[in-house]
Coordinates of C-alpha atoms in Angstrom, one line a residue:
X14 CA 9.5 -15.7 17.1
X15 CA 9.6 -18.1 13.8
X16 CA 11.4 -17.8 10.8
X17 CA 9.7 -18.4 7.6
X18 CA 13.0 -20.2 5.2
X19 CA 12.3 -19.2 1.9
X20 CA 14.7 -20.6 -0.3
X21 CA 14.8 -22.9 -3.2
X22 CA 17.5 -24.8 -5.5
X23 CA 18.8 -22.6 -8.3
X24 CA 19.9 -24.1 -11.7
X25 CA 21.5 -20.8 -13.6
X26 CA 24.5 -21.7 -15.7
X27 CA 25.7 -23.8 -12.8
X28 CA 24.2 -27.0 -12.1
X29 CA 25.9 -26.8 -8.4
X30 CA 24.6 -23.1 -7.6
X31 CA 23.5 -22.7 -4.4
X32 CA 23.1 -19.3 -2.8
X33 CA 22.6 -19.3 0.9
X34 CA 19.4 -19.0 2.4
X35 CA 17.7 -16.1 4.0
X36 CA 15.1 -16.3 6.7
X37 CA 12.3 -13.9 7.1
X38 CA 11.3 -13.7 10.8
X39 CA 7.5 -13.6 11.8
X40 CA 7.5 -12.4 15.5
X41 CA 5.5 -14.2 17.8
X42 CA 1.7 -13.3 18.0
X43 CA 2.3 -11.8 14.6
X44 CA 0.1 -12.9 11.4
X45 CA 1.9 -14.4 8.4
X46 CA 1.6 -12.4 5.3
X47 CA -1.6 -13.1 3.1
X48 CA 0.4 -14.2 0.4
X49 CA 4.4 -15.0 0.0
X50 CA 5.8 -11.9 -2.0
X51 CA 9.2 -14.2 -2.3
X52 CA 7.6 -17.1 -4.2
X53 CA 9.6 -16.7 -7.4
X54 CA 12.5 -14.8 -5.8
X55 CA 14.0 -16.8 -2.7
X56 CA 15.5 -14.8 -0.4
X57 CA 19.2 -15.3 0.0
X58 CA 21.9 -13.5 1.4
X59 CA 23.6 -12.5 -1.9
X60 CA 20.5 -11.4 -3.0
X61 CA 20.0 -9.5 -0.5
X62 CA 23.6 -8.1 -0.6
X63 CA 23.2 -7.1 -4.8
X64 CA 20.0 -5.3 -3.6
X65 CA 21.4 -3.6 -0.9
X66 CA 24.6 -1.9 -3.0
X67 CA 21.7 -1.0 -5.7
X68 CA 19.5 0.5 -3.3
X69 CA 22.2 2.6 -2.5
X70 CA 23.9 3.5 -6.1
X71 CA 23.2 6.8 -7.6
X72 CA 23.5 5.4 -10.9
X73 CA 19.9 4.3 -11.0
X74 CA 19.1 8.0 -11.7
X75 CA 20.1 10.0 -14.7
X76 CA 22.3 12.0 -13.3
X77 CA 23.8 9.7 -10.7
X78 CA 22.5 11.8 -7.8
X79 CA 19.4 10.1 -6.7
X80 CA 20.0 6.9 -5.1
X81 CA 16.9 5.2 -3.6
X82 CA 18.5 5.8 -0.5
X83 CA 17.8 9.7 -1.3
X84 CA 14.1 9.4 -0.5
X85 CA 14.5 6.4 1.8
X86 CA 16.9 7.3 4.5
X87 CA 17.7 4.9 7.2
X88 CA 17.5 7.0 10.2
X89 CA 14.4 7.8 9.5
X90 CA 13.1 4.4 8.8
X91 CA 13.6 4.2 5.2
X92 CA 11.2 7.5 4.8
X93 CA 12.9 10.9 3.6
X94 CA 13.6 13.0 7.3
X95 CA 11.6 16.2 6.9
X96 CA 10.8 16.9 3.8
X97 CA 6.7 17.1 2.8
X98 CA 7.5 16.1 -1.0
X99 CA 10.8 14.5 -1.9
X100 CA 13.7 16.2 -4.2
X101 CA 14.7 14.8 -7.6
X102 CA 15.9 15.0 -10.9
X103 CA 16.9 18.6 -12.3
X104 CA 15.0 19.8 -9.0
X105 CA 12.2 19.0 -9.5
X106 CA 9.6 17.9 -6.5
X107 CA 7.4 14.8 -6.5
X108 CA 3.5 15.1 -5.8
X109 CA 4.1 12.4 -2.5
X110 CA 5.5 12.4 0.7
X111 CA 8.2 9.0 0.6
X112 CA 6.2 6.3 2.6
X113 CA 8.7 4.2 4.9
X114 CA 10.5 1.3 3.8
X115 CA 10.0 -1.7 6.2
X116 CA 7.7 -4.6 7.2
X117 CA 7.1 -5.1 3.4
X118 CA 6.4 -8.3 2.8
X119 CA 2.8 -8.0 4.5
X120 CA 1.5 -5.2 2.4
X121 CA -0.2 -6.2 -0.4
X122 CA -0.5 -2.8 -2.5
X123 CA 2.1 -0.2 -2.5
X124 CA 2.5 3.7 -2.7
X125 CA -0.5 6.2 -0.8
X126 CA -2.8 5.3 -3.5
X127 CA -2.2 1.6 -4.1
X128 CA -1.0 1.4 -7.5
X129 CA 1.7 -0.5 -7.0
X130 CA 0.9 -4.4 -6.5
X131 CA 4.1 -6.2 -6.1
X132 CA 7.1 -5.2 -4.5
X133 CA 8.8 -7.0 -8.0
X134 CA 7.5 -3.9 -9.7
X135 CA 7.7 -1.2 -7.4
X136 CA 11.1 0.2 -8.2
X137 CA 9.9 0.9 -12.1
X138 CA 7.8 3.8 -10.7
X139 CA 10.1 6.0 -9.1
X140 CA 13.8 4.9 -11.5
X141 CA 11.4 6.7 -14.6
X142 CA 9.1 8.8 -13.1
X143 CA 10.6 12.3 -14.6
X144 CA 10.3 14.2 -11.3
X145 CA 12.5 11.6 -9.6
X146 CA 15.4 9.3 -11.0
X147 CA 14.3 10.2 -14.6
X148 CA 16.1 7.0 -15.9
X149 CA 15.3 3.8 -17.8
X150 CA 16.2 0.2 -17.6
X151 CA 18.0 0.3 -20.7
X152 CA 20.3 3.1 -19.3
X153 CA 20.5 1.8 -15.8
X154 CA 21.7 -1.4 -17.0
X155 CA 24.7 0.2 -19.9
X156 CA 26.3 1.4 -16.7
X157 CA 26.2 -1.6 -14.4
X158 CA 27.1 -4.1 -17.4
X159 CA 30.6 -3.3 -17.4
X160 CA 30.9 -2.5 -13.8
X161 CA 33.0 -6.0 -12.4
X162 CA 31.9 -5.0 -9.2
X163 CA 28.3 -5.7 -10.1
X164 CA 29.2 -9.1 -12.7
X165 CA 30.5 -11.0 -9.6
X166 CA 27.3 -9.9 -7.1
X167 CA 24.8 -11.1 -10.1
X168 CA 27.0 -14.1 -10.1
X169 CA 27.0 -14.5 -6.5
X170 CA 23.1 -13.9 -6.7
X171 CA 21.8 -15.4 -9.5
X172 CA 24.6 -17.9 -10.6
X173 CA 25.6 -15.9 -13.8
X174 CA 27.2 -12.7 -14.8
X175 CA 24.0 -11.6 -16.6
X176 CA 23.3 -8.6 -15.4
X177 CA 19.3 -7.5 -16.8
X178 CA 16.1 -5.6 -15.3
X179 CA 14.5 -8.2 -14.2
X180 CA 17.8 -9.6 -11.9
X181 CA 17.8 -6.4 -10.4
X182 CA 14.4 -5.7 -9.4
X183 CA 14.5 -9.0 -7.7
X184 CA 17.4 -8.1 -6.0
X185 CA 16.0 -4.7 -4.8
X186 CA 13.2 -6.6 -3.8
X187 CA 14.9 -8.7 -2.0
X188 CA 17.0 -5.9 0.2
X189 CA 14.0 -4.1 0.4
X190 CA 11.2 -6.9 1.4
X191 CA 13.8 -8.3 3.9
X192 CA 14.2 -4.2 6.2
X193 CA 12.2 -5.5 9.3
X194 CA 10.6 -3.2 12.4
X195 CA 10.4 -5.8 15.5
X196 CA 12.4 -4.6 18.5
X197 CA 11.1 -1.0 19.6
X198 CA 10.6 -0.7 23.1
X199 CA 6.5 -1.8 22.6
X200 CA 7.9 -4.9 21.3
X201 CA 9.8 -5.5 24.2
X202 CA 7.5 -4.7 26.8
X203 CA 5.0 -7.5 24.3
X204 CA 8.1 -9.9 24.8
X205 CA 8.6 -9.1 28.9
X206 CA 12.0 -7.7 28.3
X207 CA 10.8 -4.3 29.5
X208 CA 8.1 -2.0 30.9
X209 CA 6.1 1.0 29.9
X210 CA 6.6 4.1 32.4
X211 CA 3.5 5.6 33.7
X212 CA 2.8 7.9 31.1
X213 CA 3.6 5.3 28.4
X214 CA 1.3 3.3 29.8
X215 CA -1.8 5.6 29.9
X216 CA -0.9 6.3 26.2
X217 CA -1.4 2.7 25.6
X218 CA -4.6 2.6 26.5
X219 CA -5.8 5.7 24.9
X220 CA -4.3 4.2 21.5
X221 CA -6.1 0.8 22.3
X222 CA -9.5 3.0 22.7
X223 CA -8.6 5.2 20.0
X224 CA -6.6 4.4 17.5
X225 CA -6.6 0.7 17.2
X226 CA -9.4 0.2 14.4
X227 CA -6.9 2.0 11.9
X228 CA -3.9 1.1 13.1
X229 CA -4.1 -2.6 14.7
X230 CA -1.3 -4.0 16.8
X231 CA 1.2 -5.7 15.8
X232 CA 1.6 -4.0 12.1
X233 CA 0.1 -0.8 13.5
X234 CA -1.8 -0.6 10.0
X235 CA -4.7 -2.1 8.4
X236 CA -3.5 -1.7 5.3
X237 CA -6.8 -0.2 4.1
X238 CA -7.7 3.2 2.0
X239 CA -9.3 6.0 3.9
X240 CA -10.2 9.1 3.7
X241 CA -9.4 10.9 6.7
X242 CA -11.2 14.5 6.6
X243 CA -8.1 16.2 5.2
X244 CA -8.6 19.6 3.3
X245 CA -8.1 19.7 0.0
X246 CA -4.8 21.0 -0.5
X247 CA -5.3 23.3 -3.8
X248 CA -1.7 23.9 -4.5
X249 CA -0.8 20.3 -5.1
X250 CA -4.6 18.5 -5.4
X251 CA -4.5 14.5 -5.0
X252 CA -7.6 12.8 -5.4
X253 CA -5.9 9.8 -4.3
X254 CA -7.1 6.0 -4.5
X255 CA -9.7 7.5 -7.2
X256 CA -7.0 7.5 -9.9
X257 CA -6.0 3.7 -9.6
X258 CA -9.6 2.3 -9.2
X259 CA -11.8 5.0 -11.0
X260 CA -14.4 4.5 -8.5
X261 CA -15.7 7.6 -7.1
X262 CA -15.9 5.9 -3.1
X263 CA -12.2 5.9 -4.0
X264 CA -11.8 9.6 -4.1
X265 CA -9.2 11.0 -1.1
X266 CA -8.8 7.6 0.5
X267 CA -5.0 7.2 1.3
X268 CA -3.0 4.0 2.3
X269 CA -3.1 4.2 6.2
X270 CA 0.4 4.3 7.1
X271 CA 2.0 2.1 9.8
X272 CA 3.2 3.9 13.0
X273 CA 6.0 2.1 13.8
X274 CA 8.9 4.8 13.9
X275 CA 6.7 7.2 13.8
X276 CA 8.4 9.3 15.7
X277 CA 11.2 9.9 13.0
X278 CA 9.0 9.6 9.5
X279 CA 7.6 12.9 9.7
X280 CA 6.6 15.3 7.8
X281 CA 2.8 13.2 7.8
X282 CA 0.6 12.5 5.6
X283 CA 0.0 11.5 2.1
X284 CA 1.2 15.4 1.0
X285 CA 3.8 15.7 4.2
X286 CA 1.2 18.9 5.3
X287 CA 2.1 18.2 9.2
X288 CA 5.1 18.5 10.5
X289 CA 4.7 17.3 14.2
X290 CA 2.4 14.4 15.9
X291 CA 1.1 17.7 18.0
X292 CA -0.3 18.9 14.7
X293 CA -1.7 15.4 14.2
X294 CA -3.8 14.9 17.0
X295 CA -4.9 18.2 16.7
X296 CA -6.4 17.4 13.2
X297 CA -7.4 14.4 14.3
X298 CA -9.6 16.2 17.5
X299 CA -10.7 19.5 16.2
X300 CA -9.3 20.3 12.2
X301 CA -11.2 17.3 10.3
X302 CA -13.7 17.8 7.7
X303 CA -16.0 15.4 8.2
X304 CA -18.5 16.5 6.1
X305 CA -16.9 15.2 2.9
X306 CA -18.7 12.3 1.2
X307 CA -16.2 9.5 1.6
X308 CA -14.8 10.5 5.2
X309 CA -14.0 7.3 6.9
X310 CA -16.9 6.3 8.8
X311 CA -15.1 5.2 11.9
X312 CA -14.2 9.6 12.0
X313 CA -17.6 10.3 11.6
X314 CA -17.1 12.6 14.9
X315 CA -14.1 13.1 15.0
X316 CA -11.8 11.4 17.6
X317 CA -11.9 12.9 21.3
X318 CA -8.9 13.2 23.0
X319 CA -8.0 15.1 26.2
X320 CA -5.0 17.4 27.0
X321 CA -3.8 14.8 29.1
X322 CA -4.4 12.3 27.3
X323 CA -2.6 13.6 24.0
X324 CA -0.1 14.1 26.0
X325 CA 0.4 10.4 27.1
X326 CA -0.5 9.0 23.9
X327 CA 2.7 11.1 22.4
X328 CA 4.3 8.8 25.4
X329 CA 3.4 5.7 23.9
X330 CA 4.0 6.6 20.1
X331 CA 7.8 7.1 20.9
X332 CA 7.9 3.5 22.2
X333 CA 7.0 2.5 18.4
X334 CA 11.0 3.6 17.3
X335 CA 13.0 0.5 16.6
X336 CA 16.6 1.7 17.4
X337 CA 18.0 -1.2 16.2
X338 CA 16.4 -1.3 12.5
X339 CA 18.0 2.5 12.5
X340 CA 21.2 1.1 13.2
X341 CA 21.6 -2.2 11.7
X342 CA 24.0 -2.9 9.2
X343 CA 21.8 -5.0 7.6
X344 CA 20.5 -2.2 6.3
X345 CA 23.2 0.5 6.3
X346 CA 25.1 1.9 3.1
X347 CA 27.9 -0.4 2.7
X348 CA 30.3 2.3 1.7
X349 CA 29.1 4.6 4.6
X350 CA 28.9 2.9 7.3
X351 CA 25.8 4.2 9.3
X352 CA 25.9 6.6 12.6
X353 CA 24.3 5.7 15.7
X354 CA 21.1 6.9 16.2
X355 CA 19.9 7.4 19.5
X356 CA 16.0 8.2 19.9
X357 CA 15.4 10.8 23.0
X358 CA 12.6 13.0 23.9

């Protein structure tokens, strides 16, 4: 695999300020990201360290109880395990399932509706949303600026003790943008370092013939937006991408998520309505509302999957779990070392 060094010289107070450059790994066979999300925010070890502390700090929320990591848990591939809708400030619930955070350098639009187009501004939505972290940037800075530990971290990352919102958002972007998943069993098989068992091998064939058009390797998503025939949830109505574009053709379109780590990012769909992968497969086999005008053309005829194919497909999907990412100290809460995660099924 190759690495792309994303760094530059800094001139911020100290002419000699040179943070330690960090490399974004481009695994062998992967496409290069279509744009450099770190073009104006060079990726450095110091910036990532600062971003990680911010990511796990509850002070970014109004009452101190909701860090970014509250809804993006490492053991769940930085999704919100077992929560259909995330729990936020003052016992509020959000209206969508928290998406997993990894391989963000390959993502041009974020959120289920693609309403955010750059990683540096993404945190603004959950931080300021009254049902999530319910805080203001002004209040966050008031809490962080007197903190000598943060003063040291901001100096190490940006060359001076100045703590402002731009630097905070850049550091968060460095940390979340550095979270990568490419060491699952599937990846090791592709590198010739492991082998599928019989069921996994058959499941891989099923995947390539039935699922790959929307969940294309190696990212296991095309990052398109699609209507996959979900029935309308009248208790929690959500029209999807049309709210962003205003185009009726985007009604009920949502971002196609990556299938990487799918076994641990439950529940599934934008509203977390399915708690098992079996339910998801049953949806595509038998439960789709494919009469909706904006249903994706690839799904008009539903997907024919036999019972045996379903069993084998599930076996394959479990090979996409990246235990190295789930256990990596690079991503874990510095105040609470991660407990080893072991996937069994």
